[in-house]
CSV table of C-alpha atoms and ligand atoms in Angstrom, one decimal:
chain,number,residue,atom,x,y,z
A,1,UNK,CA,92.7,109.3,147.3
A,2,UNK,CA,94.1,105.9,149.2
A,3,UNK,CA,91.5,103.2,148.7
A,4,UNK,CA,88.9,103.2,151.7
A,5,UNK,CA,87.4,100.3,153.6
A,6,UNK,CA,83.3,99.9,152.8
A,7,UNK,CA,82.7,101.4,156.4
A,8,UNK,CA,83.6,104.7,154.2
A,9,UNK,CA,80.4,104.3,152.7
A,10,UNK,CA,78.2,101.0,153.6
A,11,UNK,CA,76.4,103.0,156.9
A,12,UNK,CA,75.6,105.9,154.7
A,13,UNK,CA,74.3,103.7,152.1
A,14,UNK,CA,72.0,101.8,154.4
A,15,UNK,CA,70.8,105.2,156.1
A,16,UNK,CA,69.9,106.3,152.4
A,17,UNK,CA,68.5,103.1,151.7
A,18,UNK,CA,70.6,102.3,148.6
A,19,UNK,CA,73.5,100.0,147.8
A,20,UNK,CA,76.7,100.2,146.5
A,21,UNK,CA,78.0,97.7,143.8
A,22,UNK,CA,80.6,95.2,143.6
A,23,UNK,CA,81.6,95.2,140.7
A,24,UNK,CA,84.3,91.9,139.8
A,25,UNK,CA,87.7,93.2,138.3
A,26,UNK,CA,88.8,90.4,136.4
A,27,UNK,CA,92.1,92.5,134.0
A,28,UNK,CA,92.7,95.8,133.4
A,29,UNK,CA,89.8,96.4,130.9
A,30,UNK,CA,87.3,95.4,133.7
A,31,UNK,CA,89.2,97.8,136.7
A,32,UNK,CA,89.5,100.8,133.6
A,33,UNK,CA,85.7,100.5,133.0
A,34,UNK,CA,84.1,100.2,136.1
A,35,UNK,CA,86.3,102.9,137.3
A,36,UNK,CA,85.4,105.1,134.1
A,37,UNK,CA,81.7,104.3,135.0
A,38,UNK,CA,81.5,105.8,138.2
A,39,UNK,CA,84.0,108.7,137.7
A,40,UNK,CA,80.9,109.5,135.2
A,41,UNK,CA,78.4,108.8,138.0
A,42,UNK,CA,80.4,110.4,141.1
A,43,UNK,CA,79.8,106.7,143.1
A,44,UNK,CA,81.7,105.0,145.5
A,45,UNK,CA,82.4,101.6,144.7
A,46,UNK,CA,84.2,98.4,145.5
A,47,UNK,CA,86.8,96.0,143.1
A,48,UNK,CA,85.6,92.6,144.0
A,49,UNK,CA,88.8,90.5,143.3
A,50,UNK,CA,88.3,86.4,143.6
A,51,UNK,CA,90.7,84.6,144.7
A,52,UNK,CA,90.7,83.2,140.9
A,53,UNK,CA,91.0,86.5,140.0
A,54,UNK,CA,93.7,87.4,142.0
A,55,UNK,CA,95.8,84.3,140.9
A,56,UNK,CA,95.1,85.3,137.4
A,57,UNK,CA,96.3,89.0,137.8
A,58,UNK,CA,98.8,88.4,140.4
A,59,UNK,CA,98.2,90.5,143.7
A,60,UNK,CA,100.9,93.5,143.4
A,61,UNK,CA,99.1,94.1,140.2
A,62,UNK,CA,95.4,93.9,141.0
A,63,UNK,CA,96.5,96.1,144.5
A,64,UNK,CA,98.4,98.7,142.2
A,65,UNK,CA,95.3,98.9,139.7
A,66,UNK,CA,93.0,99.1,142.0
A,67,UNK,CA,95.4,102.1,144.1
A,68,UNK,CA,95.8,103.9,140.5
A,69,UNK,CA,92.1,104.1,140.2
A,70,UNK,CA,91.3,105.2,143.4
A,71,UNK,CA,93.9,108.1,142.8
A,72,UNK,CA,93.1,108.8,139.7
A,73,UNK,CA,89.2,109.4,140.1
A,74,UNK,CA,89.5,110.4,143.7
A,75,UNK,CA,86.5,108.4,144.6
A,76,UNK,CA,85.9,106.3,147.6
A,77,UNK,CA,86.9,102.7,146.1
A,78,UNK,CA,87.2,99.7,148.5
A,79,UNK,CA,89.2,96.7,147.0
A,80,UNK,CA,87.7,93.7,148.5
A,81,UNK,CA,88.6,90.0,148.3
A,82,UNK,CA,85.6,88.0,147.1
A,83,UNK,CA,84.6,84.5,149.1
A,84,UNK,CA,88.0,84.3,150.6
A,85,UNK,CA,88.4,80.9,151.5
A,86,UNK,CA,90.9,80.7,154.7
A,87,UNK,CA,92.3,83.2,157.2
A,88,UNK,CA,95.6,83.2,155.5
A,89,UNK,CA,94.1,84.8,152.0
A,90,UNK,CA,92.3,87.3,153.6
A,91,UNK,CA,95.7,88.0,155.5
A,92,UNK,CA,97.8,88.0,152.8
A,93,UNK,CA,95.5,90.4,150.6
A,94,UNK,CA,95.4,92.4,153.1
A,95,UNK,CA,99.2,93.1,153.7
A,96,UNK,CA,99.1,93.6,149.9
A,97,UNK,CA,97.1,96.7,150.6
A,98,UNK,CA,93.3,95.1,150.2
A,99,UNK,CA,91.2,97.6,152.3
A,100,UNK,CA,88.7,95.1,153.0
A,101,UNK,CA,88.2,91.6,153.0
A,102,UNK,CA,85.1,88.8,152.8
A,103,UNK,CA,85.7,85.5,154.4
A,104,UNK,CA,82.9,82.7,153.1
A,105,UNK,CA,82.9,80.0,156.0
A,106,UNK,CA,79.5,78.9,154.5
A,107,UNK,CA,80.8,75.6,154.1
A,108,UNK,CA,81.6,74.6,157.5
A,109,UNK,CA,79.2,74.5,160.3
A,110,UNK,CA,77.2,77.3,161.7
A,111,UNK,CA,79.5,77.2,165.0
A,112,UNK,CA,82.8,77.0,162.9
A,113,UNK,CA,82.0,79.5,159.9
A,114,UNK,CA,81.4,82.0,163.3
A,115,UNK,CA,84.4,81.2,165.1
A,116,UNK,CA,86.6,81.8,161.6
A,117,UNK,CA,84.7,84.7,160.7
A,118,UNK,CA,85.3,86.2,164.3
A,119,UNK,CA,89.5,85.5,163.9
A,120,UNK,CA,89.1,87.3,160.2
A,121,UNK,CA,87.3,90.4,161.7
A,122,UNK,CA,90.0,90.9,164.7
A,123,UNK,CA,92.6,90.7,162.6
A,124,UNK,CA,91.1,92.8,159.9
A,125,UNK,CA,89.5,95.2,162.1
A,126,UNK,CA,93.2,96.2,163.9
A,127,UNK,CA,94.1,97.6,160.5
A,128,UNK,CA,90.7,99.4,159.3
A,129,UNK,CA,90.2,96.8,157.2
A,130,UNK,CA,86.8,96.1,156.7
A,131,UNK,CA,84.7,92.2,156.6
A,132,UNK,CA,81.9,90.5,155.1
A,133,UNK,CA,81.1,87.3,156.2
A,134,UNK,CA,78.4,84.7,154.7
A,135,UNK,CA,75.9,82.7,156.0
A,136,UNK,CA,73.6,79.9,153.8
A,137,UNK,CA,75.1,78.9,150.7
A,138,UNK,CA,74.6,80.8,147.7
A,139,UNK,CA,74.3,78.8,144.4
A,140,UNK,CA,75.8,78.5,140.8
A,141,UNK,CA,79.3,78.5,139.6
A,142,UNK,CA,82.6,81.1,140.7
A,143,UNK,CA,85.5,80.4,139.7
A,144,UNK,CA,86.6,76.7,141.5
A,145,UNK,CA,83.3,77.3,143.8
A,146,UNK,CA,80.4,75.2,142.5
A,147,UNK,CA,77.4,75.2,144.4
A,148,UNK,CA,73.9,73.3,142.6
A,149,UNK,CA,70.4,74.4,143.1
A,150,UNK,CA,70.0,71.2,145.2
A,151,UNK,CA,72.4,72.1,148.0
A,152,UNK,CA,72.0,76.1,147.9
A,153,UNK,CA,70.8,76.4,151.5
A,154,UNK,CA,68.8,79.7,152.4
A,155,UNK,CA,69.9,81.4,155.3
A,156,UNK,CA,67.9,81.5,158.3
A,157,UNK,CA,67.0,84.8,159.7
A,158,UNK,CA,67.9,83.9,163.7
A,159,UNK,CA,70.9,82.4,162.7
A,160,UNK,CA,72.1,85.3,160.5
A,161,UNK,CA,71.0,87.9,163.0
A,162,UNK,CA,73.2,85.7,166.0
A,163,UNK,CA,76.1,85.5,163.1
A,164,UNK,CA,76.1,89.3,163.2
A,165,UNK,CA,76.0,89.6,166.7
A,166,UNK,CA,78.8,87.1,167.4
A,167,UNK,CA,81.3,88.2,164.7
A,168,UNK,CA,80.2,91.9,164.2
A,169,UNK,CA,81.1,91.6,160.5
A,170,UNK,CA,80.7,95.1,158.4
A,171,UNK,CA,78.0,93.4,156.2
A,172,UNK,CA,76.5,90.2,155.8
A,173,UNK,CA,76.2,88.3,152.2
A,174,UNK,CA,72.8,86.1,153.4
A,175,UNK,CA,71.2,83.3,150.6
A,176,UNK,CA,68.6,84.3,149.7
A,177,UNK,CA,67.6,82.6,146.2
A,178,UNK,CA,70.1,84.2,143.8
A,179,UNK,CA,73.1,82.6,142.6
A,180,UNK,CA,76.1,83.4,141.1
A,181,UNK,CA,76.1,82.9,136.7
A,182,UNK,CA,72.9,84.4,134.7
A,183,UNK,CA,69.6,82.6,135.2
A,184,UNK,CA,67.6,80.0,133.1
A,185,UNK,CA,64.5,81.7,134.5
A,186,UNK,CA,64.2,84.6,136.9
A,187,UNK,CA,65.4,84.3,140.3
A,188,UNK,CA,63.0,83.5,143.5
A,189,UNK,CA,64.0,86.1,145.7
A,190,UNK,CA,62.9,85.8,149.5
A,191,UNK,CA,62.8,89.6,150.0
A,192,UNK,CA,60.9,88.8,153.8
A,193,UNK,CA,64.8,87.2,154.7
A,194,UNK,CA,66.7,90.2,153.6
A,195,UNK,CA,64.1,92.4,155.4
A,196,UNK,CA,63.8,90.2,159.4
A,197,UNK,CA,67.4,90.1,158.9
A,198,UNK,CA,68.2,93.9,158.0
A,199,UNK,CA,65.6,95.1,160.2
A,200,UNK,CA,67.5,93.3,163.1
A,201,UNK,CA,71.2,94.0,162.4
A,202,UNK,CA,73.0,97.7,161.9
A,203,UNK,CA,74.9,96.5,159.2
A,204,UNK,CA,73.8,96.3,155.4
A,205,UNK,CA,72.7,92.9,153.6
A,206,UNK,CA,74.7,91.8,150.7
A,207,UNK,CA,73.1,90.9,147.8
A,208,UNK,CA,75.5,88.1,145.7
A,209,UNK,CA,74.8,87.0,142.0
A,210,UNK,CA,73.3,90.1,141.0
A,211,UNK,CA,73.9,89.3,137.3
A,212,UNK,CA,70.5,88.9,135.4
A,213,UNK,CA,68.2,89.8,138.5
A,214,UNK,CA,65.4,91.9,137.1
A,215,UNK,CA,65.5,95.9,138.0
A,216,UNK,CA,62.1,95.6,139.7
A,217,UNK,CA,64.0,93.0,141.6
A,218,UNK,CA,66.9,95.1,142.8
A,219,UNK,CA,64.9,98.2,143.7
A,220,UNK,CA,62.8,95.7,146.3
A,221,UNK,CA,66.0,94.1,147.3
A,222,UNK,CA,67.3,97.4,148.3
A,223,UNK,CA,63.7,98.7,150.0
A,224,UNK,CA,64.2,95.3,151.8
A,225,UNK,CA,67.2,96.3,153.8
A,226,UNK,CA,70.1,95.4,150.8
A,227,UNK,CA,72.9,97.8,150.8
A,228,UNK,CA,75.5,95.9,148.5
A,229,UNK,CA,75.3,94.1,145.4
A,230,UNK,CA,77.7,91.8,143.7
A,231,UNK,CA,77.8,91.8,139.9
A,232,UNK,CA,80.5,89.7,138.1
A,233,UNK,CA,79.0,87.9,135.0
A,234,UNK,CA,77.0,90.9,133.4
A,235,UNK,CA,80.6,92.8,132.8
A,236,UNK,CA,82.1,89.3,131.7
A,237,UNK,CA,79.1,88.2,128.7
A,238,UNK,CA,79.0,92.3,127.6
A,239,UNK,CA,83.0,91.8,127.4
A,240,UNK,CA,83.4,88.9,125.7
A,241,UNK,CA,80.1,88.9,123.2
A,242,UNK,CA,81.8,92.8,122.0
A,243,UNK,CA,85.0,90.8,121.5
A,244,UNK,CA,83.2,88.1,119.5
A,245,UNK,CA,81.6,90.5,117.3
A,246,UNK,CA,84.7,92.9,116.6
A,247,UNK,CA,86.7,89.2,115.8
A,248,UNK,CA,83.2,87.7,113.7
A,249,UNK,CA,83.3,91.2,112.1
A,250,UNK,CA,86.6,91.3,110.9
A,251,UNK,CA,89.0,88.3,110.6
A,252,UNK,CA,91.9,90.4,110.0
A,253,UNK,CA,92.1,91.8,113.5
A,254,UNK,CA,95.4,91.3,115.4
A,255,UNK,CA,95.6,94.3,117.8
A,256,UNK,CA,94.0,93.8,120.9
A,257,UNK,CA,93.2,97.2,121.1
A,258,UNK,CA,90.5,96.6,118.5
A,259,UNK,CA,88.3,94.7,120.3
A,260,UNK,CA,89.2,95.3,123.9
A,261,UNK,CA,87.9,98.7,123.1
A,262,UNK,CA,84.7,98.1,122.4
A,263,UNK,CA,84.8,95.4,124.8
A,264,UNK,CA,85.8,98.2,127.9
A,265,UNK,CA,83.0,100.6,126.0
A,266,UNK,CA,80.6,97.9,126.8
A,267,UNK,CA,81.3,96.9,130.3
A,268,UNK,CA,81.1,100.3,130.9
A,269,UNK,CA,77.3,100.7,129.7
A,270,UNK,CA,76.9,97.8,132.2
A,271,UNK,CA,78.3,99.6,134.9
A,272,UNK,CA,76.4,102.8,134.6
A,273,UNK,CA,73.1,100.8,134.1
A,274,UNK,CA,73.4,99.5,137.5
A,275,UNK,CA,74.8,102.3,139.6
A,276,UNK,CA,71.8,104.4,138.5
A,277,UNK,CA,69.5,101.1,139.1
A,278,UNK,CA,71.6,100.8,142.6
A,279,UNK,CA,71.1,104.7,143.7
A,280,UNK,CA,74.5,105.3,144.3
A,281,UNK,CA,75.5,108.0,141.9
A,282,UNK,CA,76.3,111.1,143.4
A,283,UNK,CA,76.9,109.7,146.6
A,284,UNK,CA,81.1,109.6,146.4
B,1,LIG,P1,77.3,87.3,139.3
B,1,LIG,O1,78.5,86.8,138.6
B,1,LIG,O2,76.1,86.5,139.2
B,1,LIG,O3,77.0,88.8,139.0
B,1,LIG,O4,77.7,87.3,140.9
B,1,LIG,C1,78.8,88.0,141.3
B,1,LIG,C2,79.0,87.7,142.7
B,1,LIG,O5,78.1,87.5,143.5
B,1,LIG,C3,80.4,87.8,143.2
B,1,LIG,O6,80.6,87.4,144.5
């Protein structure tokens, strides 16, 4: 199967009232594990590729991953860029066979972020590629994108609710107290924003950071109106604390096979933990 854009599976996820992960593909380990995960599962998914990410993999070979995956599993995968940060990324990943694409204007004004995001989904849209866009900032650390508690803005349900209806984005990433990285504490979650705001739009709420939030969390995040959820540090700590242990275990080690073994073994508990927690098994 040809990798799908999340309109292959977002509407029915919303209808059924659960959510699809992201799930952050940072080398081959991560794209093998994930993809292992919900082969196991029978879910649809999506690669979330940064654009850190991307320059750390190289594009043809996250795009040919990410195609050998979806052919391989037959599956309904979308390969996504994550917080793209300009037209011309989301462009360029997207003639490099990306089927969908997120453009964070959350930095510029309210007027401007809708008047980029509204270029992105026109061009994206003419070739079935599908958009997120983002409104409020979300806080914590991605890649080169470092946002502190101080200056992590909540979105505003009128304004997200006119974003939608201006842009007509696919879904709609919306701060709402999570933040990318694992928490000191637990998160404060403003569930009544993701529900005005789902309630209002057709489109699913994205859920970002979703590394760390408690289960009870997610399942009220979803009942809320969230149809996508965005996990990235989760796979990265289980990865690299089973790598630490195999190398602490054994000094001797020289074959990366060794530990990135266990490491893929691990990411792929992670992975299962939250498609059953998301509802999305069975739903490929
Ligand atoms: P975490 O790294 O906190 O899971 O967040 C991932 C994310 O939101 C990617 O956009």
């Amino acid at each position: 199967m040809a990798l799908v854009s999340m309109n292959d599976f977002l509407p029915k996820a919303k209808a059924g009232k659960y959510a699809v992960g992201q799930f952050n593909m940072n080398n081959l380990e991560f794209a093998q594990a994930i993809v292992e995960a919900a082969i196991e599962l029978n879910s649809p998914f999506i690669y979330g590729v940064s654009e850190g990410a991307l320059k750390y993999m190289g594009i043809e070979f996250t795009v040919a991953i990410a195609e050998a995956a979806a052919k391989k599993s037959g599956l309904p995968i979308a390969l996504h860029l994550d917080h793209g940060s300009s037209f011309e990324v989301a462009m360029k990943c997207i003639r490099a066979g990306f089927s969908s694409v997120m453009f964070d204007g959350s930095h510029y004004s309210f007027e401007e972020n809708i008047r980029l995001t509204k270029e992105v989904v026109k061009a994206a849209r003419a070739m079935g590629v599908s958009v997120e866009g983002e409104l409020g900032t979300i806080g914590g650390v991605e890649d080169d994108i470092s946002v502190d508690e101080e200056h992590a803005n909540l979105a505003k349900p009128e304004e997200a609710i006119r974003f939608y209806e201006e842009t007509g984005v696919d879904c709609l990433a919306i701060a709402v107290g999570t933040a990318h990285g694992m928490y000191a504490g637990e998160p404060n979650i403003h569930f009544d924003i993701i529900e005005a705001v789902s309630k209002a739009i057709p489109v699913p709420v994205v859920l970002h950071g979703g590394s760390g939030v408690p289960d009870e969390m997610i399942r009220k995040s979803i009942a809320a109106g969230v149809g996508k959820i965005n996990v990235n540090t989760e796979n990265q700590v289980a990865c690299t604390e089973s790598i630490r242990a195999a190398l602490n275990k054994d000094a001797k080690i020289y074959d990366p096979r060794k530990y990135l073994t266990p490491a893929r073994s691990a990411m792929i508990e992670v992975v299962k933990s939250k498609i059953q927690l998301f509802g999305s098994s069975n739903q490929a």
